[in-house]
Short mmCIF file of C-alpha atoms and ligand atoms in Angstrom, two decimals:
data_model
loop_
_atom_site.label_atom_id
_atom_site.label_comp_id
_atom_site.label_asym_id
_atom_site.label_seq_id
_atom_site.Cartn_x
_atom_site.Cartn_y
_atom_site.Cartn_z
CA UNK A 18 0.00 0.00 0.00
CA UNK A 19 1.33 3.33 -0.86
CA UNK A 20 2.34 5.48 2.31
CA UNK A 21 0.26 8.65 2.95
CA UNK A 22 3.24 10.72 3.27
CA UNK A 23 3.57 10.22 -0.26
CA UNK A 24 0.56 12.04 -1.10
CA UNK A 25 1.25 15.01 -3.20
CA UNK A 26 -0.11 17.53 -0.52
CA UNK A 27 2.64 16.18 1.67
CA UNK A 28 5.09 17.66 -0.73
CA UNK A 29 9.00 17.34 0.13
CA UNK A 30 8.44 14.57 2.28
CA UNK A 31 9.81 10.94 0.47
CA UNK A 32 8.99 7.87 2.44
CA UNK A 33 12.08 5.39 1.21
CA UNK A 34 11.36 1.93 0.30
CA UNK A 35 12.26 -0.42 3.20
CA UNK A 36 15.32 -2.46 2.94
CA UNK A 37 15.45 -6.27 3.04
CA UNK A 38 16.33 -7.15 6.40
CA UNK A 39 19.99 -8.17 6.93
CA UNK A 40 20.78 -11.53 8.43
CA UNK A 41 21.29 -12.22 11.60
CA UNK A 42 24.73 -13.49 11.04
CA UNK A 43 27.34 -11.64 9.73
CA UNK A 44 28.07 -13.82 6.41
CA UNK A 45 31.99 -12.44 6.56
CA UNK A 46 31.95 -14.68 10.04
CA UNK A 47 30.53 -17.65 7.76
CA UNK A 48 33.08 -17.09 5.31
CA UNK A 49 36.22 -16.99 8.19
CA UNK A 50 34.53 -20.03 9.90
CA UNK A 51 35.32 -21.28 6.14
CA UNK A 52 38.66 -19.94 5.81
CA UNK A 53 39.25 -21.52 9.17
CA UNK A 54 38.98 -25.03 7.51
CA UNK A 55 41.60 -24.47 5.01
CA UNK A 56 43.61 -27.35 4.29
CA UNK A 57 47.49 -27.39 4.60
CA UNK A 58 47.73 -27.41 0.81
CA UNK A 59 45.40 -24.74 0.24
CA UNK A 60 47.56 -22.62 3.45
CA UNK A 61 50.94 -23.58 1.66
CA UNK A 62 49.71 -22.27 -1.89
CA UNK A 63 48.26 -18.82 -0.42
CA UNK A 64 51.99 -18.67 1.66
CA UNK A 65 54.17 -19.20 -1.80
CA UNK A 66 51.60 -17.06 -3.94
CA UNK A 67 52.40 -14.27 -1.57
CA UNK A 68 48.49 -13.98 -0.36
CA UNK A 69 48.83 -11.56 2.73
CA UNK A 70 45.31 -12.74 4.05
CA UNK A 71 46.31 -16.58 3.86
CA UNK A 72 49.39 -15.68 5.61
CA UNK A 73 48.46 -13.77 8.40
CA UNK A 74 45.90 -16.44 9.14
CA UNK A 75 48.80 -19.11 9.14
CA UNK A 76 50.44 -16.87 11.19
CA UNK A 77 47.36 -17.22 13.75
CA UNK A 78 48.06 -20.76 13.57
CA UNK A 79 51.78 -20.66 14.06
CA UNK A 80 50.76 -18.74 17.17
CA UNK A 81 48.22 -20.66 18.40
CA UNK A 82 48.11 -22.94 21.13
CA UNK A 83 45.39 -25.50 20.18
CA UNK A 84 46.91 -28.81 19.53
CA UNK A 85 45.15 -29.27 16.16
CA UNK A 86 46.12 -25.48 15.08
CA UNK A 87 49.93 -26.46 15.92
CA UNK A 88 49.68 -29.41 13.91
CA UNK A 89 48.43 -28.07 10.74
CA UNK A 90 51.23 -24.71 11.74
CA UNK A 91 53.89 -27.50 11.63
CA UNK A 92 53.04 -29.16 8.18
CA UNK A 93 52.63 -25.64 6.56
CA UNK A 94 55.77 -24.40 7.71
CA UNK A 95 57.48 -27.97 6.89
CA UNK A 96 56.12 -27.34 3.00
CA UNK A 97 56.86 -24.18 3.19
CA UNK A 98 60.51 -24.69 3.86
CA UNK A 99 62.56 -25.43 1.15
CA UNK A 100 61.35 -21.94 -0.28
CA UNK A 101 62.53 -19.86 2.99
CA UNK A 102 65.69 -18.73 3.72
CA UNK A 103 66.24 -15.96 0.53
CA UNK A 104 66.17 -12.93 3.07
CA UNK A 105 68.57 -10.79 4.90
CA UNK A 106 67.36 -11.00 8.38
CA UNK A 107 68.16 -7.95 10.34
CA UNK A 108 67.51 -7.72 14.42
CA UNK A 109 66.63 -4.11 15.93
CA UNK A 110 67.10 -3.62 19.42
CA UNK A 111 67.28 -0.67 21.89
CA UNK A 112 65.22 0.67 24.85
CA UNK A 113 61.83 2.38 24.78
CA UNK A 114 62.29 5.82 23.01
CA UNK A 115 65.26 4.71 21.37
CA UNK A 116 63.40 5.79 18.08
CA UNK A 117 63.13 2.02 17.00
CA UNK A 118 59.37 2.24 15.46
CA UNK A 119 60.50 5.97 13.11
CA UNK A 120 63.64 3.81 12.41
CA UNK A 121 61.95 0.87 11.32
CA UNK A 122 59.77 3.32 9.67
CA UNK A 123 62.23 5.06 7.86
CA UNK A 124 64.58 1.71 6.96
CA UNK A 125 61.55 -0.07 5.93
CA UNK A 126 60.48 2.90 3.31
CA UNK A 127 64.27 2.74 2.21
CA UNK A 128 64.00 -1.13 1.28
CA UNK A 129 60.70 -0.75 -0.12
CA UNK A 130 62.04 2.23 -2.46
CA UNK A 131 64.38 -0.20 -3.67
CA UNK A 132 61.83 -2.80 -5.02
CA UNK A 133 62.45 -5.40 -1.87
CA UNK A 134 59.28 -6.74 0.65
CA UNK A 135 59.81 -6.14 4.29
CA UNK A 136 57.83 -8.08 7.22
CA UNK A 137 58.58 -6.62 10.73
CA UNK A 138 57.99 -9.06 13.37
CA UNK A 139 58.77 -8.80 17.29
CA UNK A 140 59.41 -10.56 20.44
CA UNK A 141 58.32 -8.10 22.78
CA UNK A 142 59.22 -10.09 26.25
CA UNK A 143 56.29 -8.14 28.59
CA UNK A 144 53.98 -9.37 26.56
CA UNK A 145 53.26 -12.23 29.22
CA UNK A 146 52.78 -9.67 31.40
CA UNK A 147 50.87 -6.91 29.77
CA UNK A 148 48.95 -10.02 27.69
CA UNK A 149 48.91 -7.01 25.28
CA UNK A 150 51.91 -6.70 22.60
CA UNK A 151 53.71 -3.23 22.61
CA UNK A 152 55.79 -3.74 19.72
CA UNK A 153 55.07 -4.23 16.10
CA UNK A 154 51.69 -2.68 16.16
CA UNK A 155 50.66 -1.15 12.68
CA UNK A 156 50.10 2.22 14.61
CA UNK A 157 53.56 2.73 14.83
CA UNK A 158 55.00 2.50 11.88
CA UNK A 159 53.04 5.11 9.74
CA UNK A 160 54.16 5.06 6.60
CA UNK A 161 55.14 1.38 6.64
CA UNK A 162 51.80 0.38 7.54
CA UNK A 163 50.42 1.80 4.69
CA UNK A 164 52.63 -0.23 1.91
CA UNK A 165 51.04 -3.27 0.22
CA UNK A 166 54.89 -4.72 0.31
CA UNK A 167 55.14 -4.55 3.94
CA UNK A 168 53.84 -6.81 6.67
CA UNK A 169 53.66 -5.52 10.00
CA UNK A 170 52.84 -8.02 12.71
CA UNK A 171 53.22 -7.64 16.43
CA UNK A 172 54.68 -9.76 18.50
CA UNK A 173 53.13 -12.83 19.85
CA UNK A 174 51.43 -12.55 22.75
CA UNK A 175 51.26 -15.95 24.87
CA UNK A 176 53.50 -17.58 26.87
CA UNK A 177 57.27 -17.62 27.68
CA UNK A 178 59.83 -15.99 26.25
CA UNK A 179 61.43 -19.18 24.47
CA UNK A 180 57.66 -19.74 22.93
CA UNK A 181 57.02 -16.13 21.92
CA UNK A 182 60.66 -16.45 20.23
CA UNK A 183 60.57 -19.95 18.78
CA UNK A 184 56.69 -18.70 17.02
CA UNK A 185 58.16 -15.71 16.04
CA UNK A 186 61.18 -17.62 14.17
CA UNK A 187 58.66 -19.61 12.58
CA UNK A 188 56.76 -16.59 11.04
CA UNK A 189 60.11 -15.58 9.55
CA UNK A 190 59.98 -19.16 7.94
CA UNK A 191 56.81 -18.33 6.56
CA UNK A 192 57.38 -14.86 5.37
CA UNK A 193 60.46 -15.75 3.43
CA UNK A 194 57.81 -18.67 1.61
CA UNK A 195 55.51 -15.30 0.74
CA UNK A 196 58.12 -13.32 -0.69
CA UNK A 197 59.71 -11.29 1.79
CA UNK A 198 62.82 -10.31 1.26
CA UNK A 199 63.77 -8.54 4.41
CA UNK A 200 63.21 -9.23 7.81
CA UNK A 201 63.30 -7.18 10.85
CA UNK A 202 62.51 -8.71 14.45
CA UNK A 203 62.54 -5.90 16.60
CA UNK A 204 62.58 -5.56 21.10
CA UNK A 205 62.80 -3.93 23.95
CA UNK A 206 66.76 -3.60 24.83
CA UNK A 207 65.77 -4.47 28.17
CA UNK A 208 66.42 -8.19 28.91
CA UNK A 209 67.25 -11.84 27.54
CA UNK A 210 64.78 -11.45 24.53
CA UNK A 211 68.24 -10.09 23.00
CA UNK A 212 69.67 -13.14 22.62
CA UNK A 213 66.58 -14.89 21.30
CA UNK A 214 66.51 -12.57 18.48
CA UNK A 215 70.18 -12.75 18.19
CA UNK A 216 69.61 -16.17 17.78
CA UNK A 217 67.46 -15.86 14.86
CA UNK A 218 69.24 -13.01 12.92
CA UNK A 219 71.99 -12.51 10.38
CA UNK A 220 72.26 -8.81 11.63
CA UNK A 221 71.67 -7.46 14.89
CA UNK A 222 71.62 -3.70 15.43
CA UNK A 223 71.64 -1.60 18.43
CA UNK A 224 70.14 1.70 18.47
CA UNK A 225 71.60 4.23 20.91
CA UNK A 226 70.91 7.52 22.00
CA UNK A 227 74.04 10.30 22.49
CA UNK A 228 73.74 11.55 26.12
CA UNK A 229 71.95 8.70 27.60
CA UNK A 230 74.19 7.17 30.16
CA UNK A 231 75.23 3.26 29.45
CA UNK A 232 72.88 2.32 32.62
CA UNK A 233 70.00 4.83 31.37
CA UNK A 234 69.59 2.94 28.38
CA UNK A 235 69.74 -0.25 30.19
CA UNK A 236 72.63 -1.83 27.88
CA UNK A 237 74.38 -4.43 29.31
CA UNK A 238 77.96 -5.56 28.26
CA UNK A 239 76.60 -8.91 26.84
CA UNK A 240 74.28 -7.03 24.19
CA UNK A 241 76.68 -4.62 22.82
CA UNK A 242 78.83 -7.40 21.88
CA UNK A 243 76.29 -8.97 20.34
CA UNK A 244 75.52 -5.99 18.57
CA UNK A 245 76.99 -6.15 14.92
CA UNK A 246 76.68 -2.42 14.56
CA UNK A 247 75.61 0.37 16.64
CA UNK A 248 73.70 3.43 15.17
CA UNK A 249 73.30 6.36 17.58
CA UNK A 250 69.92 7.73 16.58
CA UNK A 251 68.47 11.26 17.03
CA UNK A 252 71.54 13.05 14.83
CA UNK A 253 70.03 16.19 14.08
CA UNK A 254 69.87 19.64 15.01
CA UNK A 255 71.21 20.30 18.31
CA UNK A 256 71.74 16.97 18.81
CA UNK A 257 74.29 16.61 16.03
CA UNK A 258 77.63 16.89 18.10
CA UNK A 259 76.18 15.14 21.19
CA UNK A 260 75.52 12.33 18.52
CA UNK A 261 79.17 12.60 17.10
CA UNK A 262 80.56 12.33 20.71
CA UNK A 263 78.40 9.32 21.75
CA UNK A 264 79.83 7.72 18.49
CA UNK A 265 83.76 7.77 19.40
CA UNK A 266 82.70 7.11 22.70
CA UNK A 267 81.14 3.28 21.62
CA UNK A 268 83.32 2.86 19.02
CA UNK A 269 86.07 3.25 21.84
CA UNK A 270 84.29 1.22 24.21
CA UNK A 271 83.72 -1.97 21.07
CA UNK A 272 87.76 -1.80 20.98
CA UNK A 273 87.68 -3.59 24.25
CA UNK A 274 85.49 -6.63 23.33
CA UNK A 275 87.59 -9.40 21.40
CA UNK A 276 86.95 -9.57 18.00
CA UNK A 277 83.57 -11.26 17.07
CA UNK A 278 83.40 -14.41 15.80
CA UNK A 279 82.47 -13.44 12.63
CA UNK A 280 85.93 -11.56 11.85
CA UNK A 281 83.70 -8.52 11.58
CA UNK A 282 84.34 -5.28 13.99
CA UNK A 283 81.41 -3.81 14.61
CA UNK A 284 80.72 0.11 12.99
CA UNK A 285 79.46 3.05 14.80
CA UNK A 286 77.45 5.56 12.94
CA UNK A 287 74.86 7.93 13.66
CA UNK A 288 71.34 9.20 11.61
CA UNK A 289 68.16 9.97 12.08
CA UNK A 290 65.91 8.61 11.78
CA UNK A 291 62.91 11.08 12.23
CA UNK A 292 64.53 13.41 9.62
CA UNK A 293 65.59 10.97 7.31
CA UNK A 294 69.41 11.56 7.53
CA UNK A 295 72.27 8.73 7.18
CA UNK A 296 69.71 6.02 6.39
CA UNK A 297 71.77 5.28 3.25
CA UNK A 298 74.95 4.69 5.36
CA UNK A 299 73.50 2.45 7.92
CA UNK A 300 72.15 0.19 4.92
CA UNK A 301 75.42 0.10 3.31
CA UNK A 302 76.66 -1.02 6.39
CA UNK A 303 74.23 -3.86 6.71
CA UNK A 304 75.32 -4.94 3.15
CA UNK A 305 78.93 -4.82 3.64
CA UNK A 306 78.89 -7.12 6.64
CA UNK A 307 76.38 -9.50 4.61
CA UNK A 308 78.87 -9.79 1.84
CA UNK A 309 81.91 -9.66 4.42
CA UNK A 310 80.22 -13.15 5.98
CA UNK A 311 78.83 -14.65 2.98
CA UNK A 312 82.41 -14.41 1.44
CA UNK A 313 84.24 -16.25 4.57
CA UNK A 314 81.32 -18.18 4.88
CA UNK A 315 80.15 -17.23 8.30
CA UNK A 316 76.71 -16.30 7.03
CA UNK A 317 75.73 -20.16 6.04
CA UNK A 318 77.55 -20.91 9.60
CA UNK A 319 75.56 -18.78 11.59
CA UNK A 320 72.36 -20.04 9.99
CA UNK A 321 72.79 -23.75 10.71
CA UNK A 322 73.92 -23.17 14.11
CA UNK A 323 70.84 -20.77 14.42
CA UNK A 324 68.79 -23.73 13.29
CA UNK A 325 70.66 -26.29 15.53
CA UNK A 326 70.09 -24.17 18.75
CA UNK A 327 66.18 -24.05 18.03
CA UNK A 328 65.76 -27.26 17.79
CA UNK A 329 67.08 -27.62 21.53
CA UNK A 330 64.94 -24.96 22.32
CA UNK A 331 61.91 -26.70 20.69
CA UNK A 332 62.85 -29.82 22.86
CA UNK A 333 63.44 -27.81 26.16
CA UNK A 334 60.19 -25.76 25.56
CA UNK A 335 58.33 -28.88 25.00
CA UNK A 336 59.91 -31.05 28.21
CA UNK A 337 58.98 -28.42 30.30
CA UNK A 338 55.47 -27.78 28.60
CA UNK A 339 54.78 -31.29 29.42
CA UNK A 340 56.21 -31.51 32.69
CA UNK A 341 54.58 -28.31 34.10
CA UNK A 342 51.05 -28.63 32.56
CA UNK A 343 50.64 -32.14 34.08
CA UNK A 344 48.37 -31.66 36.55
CA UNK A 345 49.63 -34.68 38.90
CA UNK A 346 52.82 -32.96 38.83
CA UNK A 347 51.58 -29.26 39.55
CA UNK A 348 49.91 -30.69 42.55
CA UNK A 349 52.97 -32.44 43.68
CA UNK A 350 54.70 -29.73 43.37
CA UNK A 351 52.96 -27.59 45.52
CA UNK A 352 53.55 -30.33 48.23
CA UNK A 353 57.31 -30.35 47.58
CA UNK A 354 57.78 -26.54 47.61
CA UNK A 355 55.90 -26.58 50.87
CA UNK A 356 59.13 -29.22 52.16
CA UNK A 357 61.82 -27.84 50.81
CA UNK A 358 60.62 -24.09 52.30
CA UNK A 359 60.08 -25.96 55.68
CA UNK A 360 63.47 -27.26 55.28
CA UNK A 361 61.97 -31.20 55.23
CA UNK A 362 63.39 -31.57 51.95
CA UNK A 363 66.64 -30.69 50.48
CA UNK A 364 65.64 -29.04 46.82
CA UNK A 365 67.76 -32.19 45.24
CA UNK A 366 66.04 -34.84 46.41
CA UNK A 367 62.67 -32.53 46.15
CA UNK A 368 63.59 -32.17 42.09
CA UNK A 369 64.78 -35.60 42.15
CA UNK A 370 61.17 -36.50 43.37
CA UNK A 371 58.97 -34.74 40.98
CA UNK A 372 61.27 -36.13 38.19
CA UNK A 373 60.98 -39.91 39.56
CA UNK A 374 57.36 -39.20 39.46
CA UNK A 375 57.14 -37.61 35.95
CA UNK A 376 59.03 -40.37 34.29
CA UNK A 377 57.27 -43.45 36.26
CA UNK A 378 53.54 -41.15 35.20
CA UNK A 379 55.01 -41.16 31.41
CA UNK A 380 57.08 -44.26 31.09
P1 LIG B 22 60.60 3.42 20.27
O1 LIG B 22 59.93 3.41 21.59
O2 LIG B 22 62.02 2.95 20.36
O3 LIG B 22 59.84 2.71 19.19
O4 LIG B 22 60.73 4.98 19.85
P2 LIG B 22 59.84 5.88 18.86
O5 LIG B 22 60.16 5.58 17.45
O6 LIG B 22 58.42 5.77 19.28
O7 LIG B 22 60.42 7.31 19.18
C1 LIG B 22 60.37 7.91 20.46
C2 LIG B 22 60.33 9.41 20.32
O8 LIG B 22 61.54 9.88 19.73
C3 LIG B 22 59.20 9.90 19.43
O9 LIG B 22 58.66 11.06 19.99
C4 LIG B 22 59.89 10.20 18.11
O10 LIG B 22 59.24 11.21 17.38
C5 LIG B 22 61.27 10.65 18.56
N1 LIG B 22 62.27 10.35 17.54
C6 LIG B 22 62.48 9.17 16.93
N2 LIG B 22 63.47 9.26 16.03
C7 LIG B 22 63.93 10.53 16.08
C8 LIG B 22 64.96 11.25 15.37
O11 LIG B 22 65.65 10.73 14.51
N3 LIG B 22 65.13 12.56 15.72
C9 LIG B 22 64.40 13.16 16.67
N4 LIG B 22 64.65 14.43 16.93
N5 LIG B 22 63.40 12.54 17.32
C10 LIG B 22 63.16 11.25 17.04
#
């Protein structure tokens, strides 16, 4: 029936035609609950074609805890495999304020100028804390996050540090199947989530501020000499000569360590990374250490025995997965806390109990 308001002495009033009625589930929710059943073939093939979609949900996978998530993460990233491996992987470390995010910014629109893909991960180790990520969110990295050649994904966000690190070394595995041709893992210069990344980088760069004291910035002996070069960030304006001093004053201190084991002494330079000065430099440097190492040899080295050490990792992280999450043991070792703080128990022959028991409960 026509509406009344559409008589003509209601003139200037238009009653619109009703709309069909939406339904009451979101059909983008049907098609994710399809996406969700995605076979490992159909995962692999939207990984290698360089699908960002496909990969970001094999990345939810990868991080996922569900048994039946991890298995189908472990036969993607075994196909995906042989096609990894073709990047230059390139660790960024330094405290909060550091400038890391306008670095990676600014780096990242470098590489991208240059034709190459760029996926920034990161193991951002108060994650378990927070249960919220601070590092490798979109937000920022502003121009970056804009790019269709750049993937941006924050660090993952359960569990400890060893599992946030060993799922972020299998996204690089991943991201290297899609395409990506540069890798940065960034963190917080704060802790032992150093030498995870170290451990899963052919470059690892510290960024430094001039005028910070060594204990401001929290850097600790062992991560400057992991450090394969050290850019002092924040060169420009006033800031210039403070940068140039900080400069002679770490590439004075780096004179102290023992050479590296890969023959290579570490550079100092400065830029900025806000302002878009050096950026050039510090690349070059990047590249003349990657074809120092590939030349001797040290690059292939460094990879196998980065691969060898997560493989113990995997083991370690899985032994004590098993042992802690058994719930016969978690109550049993409540008891033998209870001892050993009482002095009952000696904390040998407490461990040595809760072993016994594990192995006799598997075996
Ligand atoms: P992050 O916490 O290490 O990721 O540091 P941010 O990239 O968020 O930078 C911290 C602050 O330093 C921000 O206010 C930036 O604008 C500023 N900043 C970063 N890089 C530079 C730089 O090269 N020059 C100057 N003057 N400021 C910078």
């Amino acid at each position: 029936m026509e509406h009344p308001e559409n008589d003509p002495k209601y003139k200037g009033l238009i009653v619109n035609k009703g709309v069909a009625r939406p339904p009451s589930v979101n059909p983008y929710l049907l098609k994710r609950r399809k996406e969700d059943e995605r076979s490992v073939a159909e995962y692999t093939e939207g990984v290698l074609s360089g699908n960002r979609v496909i990969l970001s949900q094999a990345v939810t996978l990868v991080e996922s805890s569900r048994p039946e998530h991890q298995e189908k993460a472990q036969a993607i990233i075994e196909r995906c495999l042989p096609y990894a491996g073709n990047s230059i992987r390139v660790g960024i470390t330094g405290v909060p304020g550091a400038g890391k995010s306008t670095s990676i910014d600014a780096f990242g629109m470098h590489l991208l100028k240059k034709k190459h893909k760029l996926a920034v991960l990161a193991i951002d180790p108060s994650s378990e804390r927070s249960k919220g990520s601070i590092l490798g969110d979109k937000t920022r990295m502003e121009k970056l996050s804009l790019e269709q050649d750049a993937f941006i994904r924050p660090s993952p966000s359960a569990g400890s540090l060893g599992g946030v690190a060993r799922k972020t070394r299998e996204t690089i595995v991943l991201c290297e199947a899609a395409g990506f041709d540069y890798l940065f893992v960034e963190t917080v210069g704060v802790g032992q989530s150093e030498t995870a990344v170290h451990s899963m980088v052919d470059f690892f760069l510290l960024i430094q501020l001039a005028g910070a004291g060594d204990e401001l910035q929290g850097i600790k002996r062992g991560i400057m000499e992991m450090a394969d070069g050290i850019v002092i960030n924040k060169a420009d304006g006033d800031n210039i000569e403070k940068a140039k001093m900080a400069r002679s004053h770490f590439s004075n201190a780096l004179h102290l360590f023992p050479l590296p084991e890969s023959g290579w002494t570490p550079e100092v330079l400065t830029y900025s990374g806000y302002y878009n000065l050096g950026i050039t430099e510090v690349w070059d440097m990047i590249h003349k250490y990657v074809d120092f190492v590939k030349e001797s040899g040290y690059f292939d080295r460094k990879r196998k025995e980065q691969a060898k050490y997560w493989m113990y990792e995997t083991i370690n992280e899985q032994l004590r997965n098993s042992f802690y999450r058994d719930p016969e043991i978690a109550g049993l070792l409540e008891k033998l806390e209870n001892d050993v703080l009482h002095n009952r128990k000696s904390s040998f022959v407490a461990a040595k109990e809760a072993l016994d028991r594990y192995y006799a409960h598997k075996g």
